[in-house]
């Protein structure tokens, strides 16, 4: 990403599987690197349901730069985003 636009963003991972499987919380991990802010790593929270969304971080951009990263790290039902 070359240009950041002001706003609040969510880093989400959605289980798009149509087979009814779930995101595997066992050993799942994500690392995000933000220039000038650092390295952020999370392991999936315990428990998951079919169609779940893993809500990882809320990222705030002001004046074209990341000013805050808030860890969320929870499961959310995908229907919330429909």
GROMACS .gro file of C-alpha atoms in nm, residues 22-28 42-49 52-54 72-76:
model
   23
   22UNK     CA    1  -1.405  -2.353   0.996
   23UNK     CA    2  -1.095  -2.142   1.024
   24UNK     CA    3  -0.855  -2.358   1.219
   25UNK     CA    4  -0.773  -2.184   1.546
   26UNK     CA    5  -0.518  -2.453   1.620
   27UNK     CA    6  -0.186  -2.294   1.530
   28UNK     CA    7  -0.331  -2.014   1.316
   42UNK     CA    8  -0.154  -1.262   1.690
   43UNK     CA    9  -0.258  -1.622   1.736
   44UNK     CA   10  -0.619  -1.710   1.670
   45UNK     CA   11  -0.849  -1.698   1.973
   46UNK     CA   12  -0.983  -2.027   2.105
   47UNK     CA   13  -1.300  -2.157   1.943
   48UNK     CA   14  -1.449  -2.087   1.602
   49UNK     CA   15  -1.775  -2.141   1.422
   52UNK     CA   16  -1.676  -1.703   1.135
   53UNK     CA   17  -1.476  -1.385   1.088
   54UNK     CA   18  -1.152  -1.347   1.279
   72UNK     CA   19  -0.923  -0.696   1.889
   73UNK     CA   20  -0.847  -1.070   1.839
   74UNK     CA   21  -1.197  -1.215   1.861
   75UNK     CA   22  -1.442  -1.416   1.652
   76UNK     CA   23  -1.739  -1.237   1.495
   0.00000   0.00000   0.00000
